């Protein structure tokens, strides 16, 4: 049996109930076959077996009191995938769908993403099945304090530095950091995504969305095309979607959609700066639903639908995993879409990716396109260690340079292995070789 097949078979046998994890590992390992053939030393050192077995997975009880004084119990997790290149690094997700399979897939993806940034970052991911939606601020605070009381035993500025993800924004990071500081009795920057007023980096909120658009601009310009004037479909309406829209507007593109888990709005006149500011207030302060945008601005709202049926030149899935399937991809192709860049992690199913690639649509996998978030988190760690803050243009230009380099490295690797412009191949190979070579240097650990 071929090396990759035997490893995938072993993973399915060992953890049969982890479909998202299997999907992510198979996507990466299958694309690495040409590299593994050229470098038998990776198989000799069991690099694939080691990379897909987290160094540590921690699961813990999170009891907290709701506003009625009743005790509720959630489950907390931290998956520490690898410390080969630096402290474990990756976000925390609070969402009812969170389970070990989803966090292992996210931690696994984070390995290659963090390696692509070239910053000294290991990889991890964590979170809880707690749902912040519909909870009061006081309930969210009590939950975060209980979650951190356990998590604090396993993290630290040189050990593991978590950040935000779905359901963990500025409010949650504040509560988590406050409790960490109280327990550790030291003001180190152990979480990233902090407010710039108390140790956060400027441009961190913008970084994932801005980075995704910088990456898309590089792809377009390599193909002799441009985002200027391009009609763009965006899914989601959270952190990544909001700043994807903002950067698209700055570059003269026309975002026409946003969504949440209940439905999609389509504004054919374009979501301009003013309307985007309205969405940001709706989502970040009033914590409302995207349906209210349709009522406010008199545009179409499609309940339980995603944006992929909307004709567009570029699509930016920025909500969650497996939100764009083969039939959605086919609709995008039929409507003349030229580019799909993933702001979210693994939003396209493997079948959707195949449809896009067969049709010659430029496709950027999340581990490359959305790496700007963790890259600026890495810059936040540097600023914390130096106890100083860089100005906005400095961080933004570093982000832009990092995204250009990730694009160039991924493109070069795709060329080297005979399929120029295949960014799945390029990103996987470039990220993998960086980690795998370091693992060889560090021995059997
Ligand atoms: P937010 O919580 O800010 O926003 C998430 C958005 O996605 C919301 O609009 C939410 O709608 C929607 N959504 C969540 N789950 C589902 C679902 N099951 N079905 C449909 N829609 C859903 O999260 P972020 O913007 O931070 O994250 C979005 C994606 O980007 C995730 O895949 C995340 O892993 C990835 N990412 C985030 C980074 C960051 O820096 N924040 C970095 C790199 C990747 P609703 O409000 O109805 O739940």
Tab-separated table of N, CA and C in Angstrom, residues 97-158:
chain	number	residue	atom	x	y	z
A	97	UNK	N	-21.586	23.643	17.425
A	97	UNK	CA	-21.135	22.493	16.612
A	97	UNK	C	-19.724	22.028	16.977
A	98	UNK	N	-19.043	22.738	17.868
A	98	UNK	CA	-17.640	22.403	18.155
A	98	UNK	C	-17.521	21.002	18.770
A	99	UNK	N	-16.627	20.208	18.195
A	99	UNK	CA	-16.295	18.894	18.752
A	99	UNK	C	-14.829	18.600	18.437
A	100	UNK	N	-14.353	17.443	18.851
A	100	UNK	CA	-12.921	17.153	18.698
A	100	UNK	C	-12.526	17.040	17.222
A	101	UNK	N	-13.421	16.504	16.401
A	101	UNK	CA	-13.101	16.361	14.971
A	101	UNK	C	-12.862	17.729	14.333
A	102	UNK	N	-13.747	18.684	14.614
A	102	UNK	CA	-13.616	20.018	14.018
A	102	UNK	C	-12.352	20.706	14.528
A	103	UNK	N	-12.055	20.573	15.806
A	103	UNK	CA	-10.862	21.252	16.323
A	103	UNK	C	-9.581	20.583	15.842
A	104	UNK	N	-9.606	19.260	15.655
A	104	UNK	CA	-8.412	18.595	15.113
A	104	UNK	C	-8.187	19.001	13.657
A	105	UNK	N	-9.275	19.146	12.891
A	105	UNK	CA	-9.110	19.602	11.505
A	105	UNK	C	-8.540	21.027	11.489
A	106	UNK	N	-9.060	21.883	12.341
A	106	UNK	CA	-8.587	23.276	12.345
A	106	UNK	C	-7.134	23.360	12.815
A	107	UNK	N	-6.775	22.572	13.830
A	107	UNK	CA	-5.392	22.581	14.330
A	107	UNK	C	-4.439	22.033	13.268
A	108	UNK	N	-4.902	21.035	12.531
A	108	UNK	CA	-4.077	20.447	11.473
A	108	UNK	C	-3.829	21.475	10.357
A	109	UNK	N	-4.880	22.143	9.913
A	109	UNK	CA	-4.733	23.184	8.887
A	109	UNK	C	-3.791	24.288	9.353
A	110	UNK	N	-3.885	24.575	10.654
A	110	UNK	CA	-3.086	25.664	11.224
A	110	UNK	C	-1.582	25.367	11.114
A	111	UNK	N	-1.209	24.099	11.104
A	111	UNK	CA	0.217	23.735	11.008
A	111	UNK	C	0.814	24.344	9.739
A	112	UNK	N	0.130	24.153	8.614
A	112	UNK	CA	0.680	24.552	7.313
A	112	UNK	C	0.518	26.058	7.111
A	113	UNK	N	-0.626	26.571	7.594
A	113	UNK	CA	-0.871	28.015	7.500
A	113	UNK	C	0.206	28.794	8.239
A	114	UNK	N	0.476	28.385	9.483
A	114	UNK	CA	1.453	29.106	10.295
A	114	UNK	C	2.846	28.979	9.706
A	115	UNK	N	3.154	27.806	9.151
A	115	UNK	CA	4.459	27.625	8.503
A	115	UNK	C	4.579	28.566	7.301
A	116	UNK	N	3.485	28.741	6.558
A	116	UNK	CA	3.528	29.613	5.374
A	116	UNK	C	3.855	31.063	5.726
A	117	UNK	N	3.471	31.494	6.925
A	117	UNK	CA	3.744	32.897	7.288
A	117	UNK	C	5.243	33.154	7.472
A	118	UNK	N	6.028	32.073	7.653
A	118	UNK	CA	7.470	32.107	7.970
A	118	UNK	C	7.765	32.696	9.362
A	119	UNK	N	6.740	32.946	10.166
A	119	UNK	CA	6.960	33.434	11.536
A	119	UNK	C	7.189	32.225	12.456
A	120	UNK	N	7.806	32.449	13.631
A	120	UNK	CA	8.085	31.311	14.527
A	120	UNK	C	6.841	30.873	15.300
A	121	UNK	N	5.944	30.167	14.618
A	121	UNK	CA	4.667	29.788	15.221
A	121	UNK	C	4.414	28.295	15.077
A	122	UNK	N	4.132	27.618	16.195
A	122	UNK	CA	3.610	26.257	16.145
A	122	UNK	C	2.132	26.326	15.799
A	123	UNK	N	1.361	25.279	16.137
A	123	UNK	CA	-0.045	25.273	15.728
A	123	UNK	C	-0.940	24.623	16.772
A	124	UNK	N	-2.120	25.188	16.953
A	124	UNK	CA	-3.111	24.606	17.853
A	124	UNK	C	-4.479	25.184	17.559
A	125	UNK	N	-5.489	24.689	18.211
A	125	UNK	CA	-6.845	25.237	18.076
A	125	UNK	C	-7.636	24.764	19.282
A	126	UNK	N	-8.626	25.550	19.694
A	126	UNK	CA	-9.401	25.128	20.843
A	126	UNK	C	-10.779	25.743	20.813
A	127	UNK	N	-11.493	25.593	21.915
A	127	UNK	CA	-12.816	26.203	21.962
A	127	UNK	C	-13.773	25.424	22.832
A	128	UNK	N	-15.067	25.635	22.525
A	128	UNK	CA	-16.103	25.011	23.338
A	128	UNK	C	-17.401	24.933	22.548
A	129	UNK	N	-18.288	24.030	22.984
A	129	UNK	CA	-19.617	23.961	22.361
A	129	UNK	C	-20.572	25.007	22.972
A	130	UNK	N	-20.032	25.943	23.712
A	130	UNK	CA	-20.822	27.060	24.269
A	130	UNK	C	-21.274	27.978	23.131
A	131	UNK	N	-22.524	28.453	23.194
A	131	UNK	CA	-23.038	29.355	22.159
A	131	UNK	C	-23.236	30.752	22.751
A	132	UNK	N	-22.384	31.717	22.369
A	132	UNK	CA	-22.544	33.063	22.942
A	132	UNK	C	-23.826	33.760	22.481
A	133	UNK	N	-24.440	33.252	21.381
A	133	UNK	CA	-25.651	33.911	20.880
A	133	UNK	C	-26.782	33.819	21.900
A	134	UNK	N	-27.437	34.951	22.154
A	134	UNK	CA	-28.573	34.958	23.070
A	134	UNK	C	-28.168	34.991	24.541
A	135	UNK	N	-26.869	35.047	24.842
A	135	UNK	CA	-26.426	35.116	26.236
A	135	UNK	C	-26.157	36.577	26.607
A	136	UNK	N	-26.362	36.908	27.871
A	136	UNK	CA	-26.049	38.266	28.326
A	136	UNK	C	-24.533	38.418	28.440
A	137	UNK	N	-24.065	39.670	28.496
A	137	UNK	CA	-22.624	39.905	28.675
A	137	UNK	C	-22.126	39.233	29.954
A	138	UNK	N	-22.942	39.292	31.011
A	138	UNK	CA	-22.519	38.705	32.294
A	138	UNK	C	-22.372	37.188	32.169
A	139	UNK	N	-23.277	36.554	31.407
A	139	UNK	CA	-23.160	35.099	31.219
A	139	UNK	C	-21.914	34.756	30.416
A	140	UNK	N	-21.665	35.543	29.344
A	140	UNK	CA	-20.471	35.300	28.531
A	140	UNK	C	-19.222	35.464	29.399
A	141	UNK	N	-19.231	36.484	30.266
A	141	UNK	CA	-18.059	36.703	31.134
A	141	UNK	C	-17.856	35.518	32.087
A	142	UNK	N	-18.932	35.065	32.702
A	142	UNK	CA	-18.772	33.946	33.645
A	142	UNK	C	-18.293	32.690	32.928
A	143	UNK	N	-18.813	32.475	31.719
A	143	UNK	CA	-18.348	31.312	30.962
A	143	UNK	C	-16.849	31.448	30.650
A	144	UNK	N	-16.459	32.616	30.124
A	144	UNK	CA	-15.050	32.819	29.739
A	144	UNK	C	-14.127	32.640	30.948
A	145	UNK	N	-14.553	33.134	32.110
A	145	UNK	CA	-13.706	33.009	33.302
A	145	UNK	C	-13.542	31.543	33.704
A	146	UNK	N	-14.625	30.772	33.614
A	146	UNK	CA	-14.531	29.362	33.978
A	146	UNK	C	-13.676	28.603	32.959
A	147	UNK	N	-13.881	28.910	31.675
A	147	UNK	CA	-13.101	28.265	30.602
A	147	UNK	C	-11.616	28.536	30.820
A	148	UNK	N	-11.277	29.793	31.101
A	148	UNK	CA	-9.863	30.161	31.255
A	148	UNK	C	-9.250	29.589	32.532
A	149	UNK	N	-10.066	29.403	33.560
A	149	UNK	CA	-9.533	28.855	34.813
A	149	UNK	C	-8.848	27.509	34.554
A	150	UNK	N	-9.415	26.722	33.657
A	150	UNK	CA	-8.758	25.454	33.301
A	150	UNK	C	-7.687	25.658	32.222
A	151	UNK	N	-8.041	26.426	31.170
A	151	UNK	CA	-7.108	26.564	30.039
A	151	UNK	C	-5.775	27.170	30.474
A	152	UNK	N	-5.818	28.056	31.477
A	152	UNK	CA	-4.605	28.764	31.913
A	152	UNK	C	-3.485	27.808	32.325
A	153	UNK	N	-3.874	26.571	32.741
A	153	UNK	CA	-2.844	25.608	33.163
A	153	UNK	C	-2.016	25.111	31.987
A	154	UNK	N	-2.507	25.338	30.774
A	154	UNK	CA	-1.882	24.712	29.607
A	154	UNK	C	-1.307	25.711	28.614
A	155	UNK	N	-1.408	27.015	28.893
A	155	UNK	CA	-0.947	28.013	27.926
A	155	UNK	C	0.069	28.954	28.575
A	156	UNK	N	0.668	29.811	27.789
A	156	UNK	CA	1.646	30.774	28.301
A	156	UNK	C	2.334	31.426	27.108
A	157	UNK	N	2.977	32.588	27.330
A	157	UNK	CA	3.532	33.345	26.202
A	157	UNK	C	4.591	32.592	25.403
A	158	UNK	N	5.241	31.594	26.034
A	158	UNK	CA	6.219	30.793	25.286
A	158	UNK	C	5.758	29.356	25.092
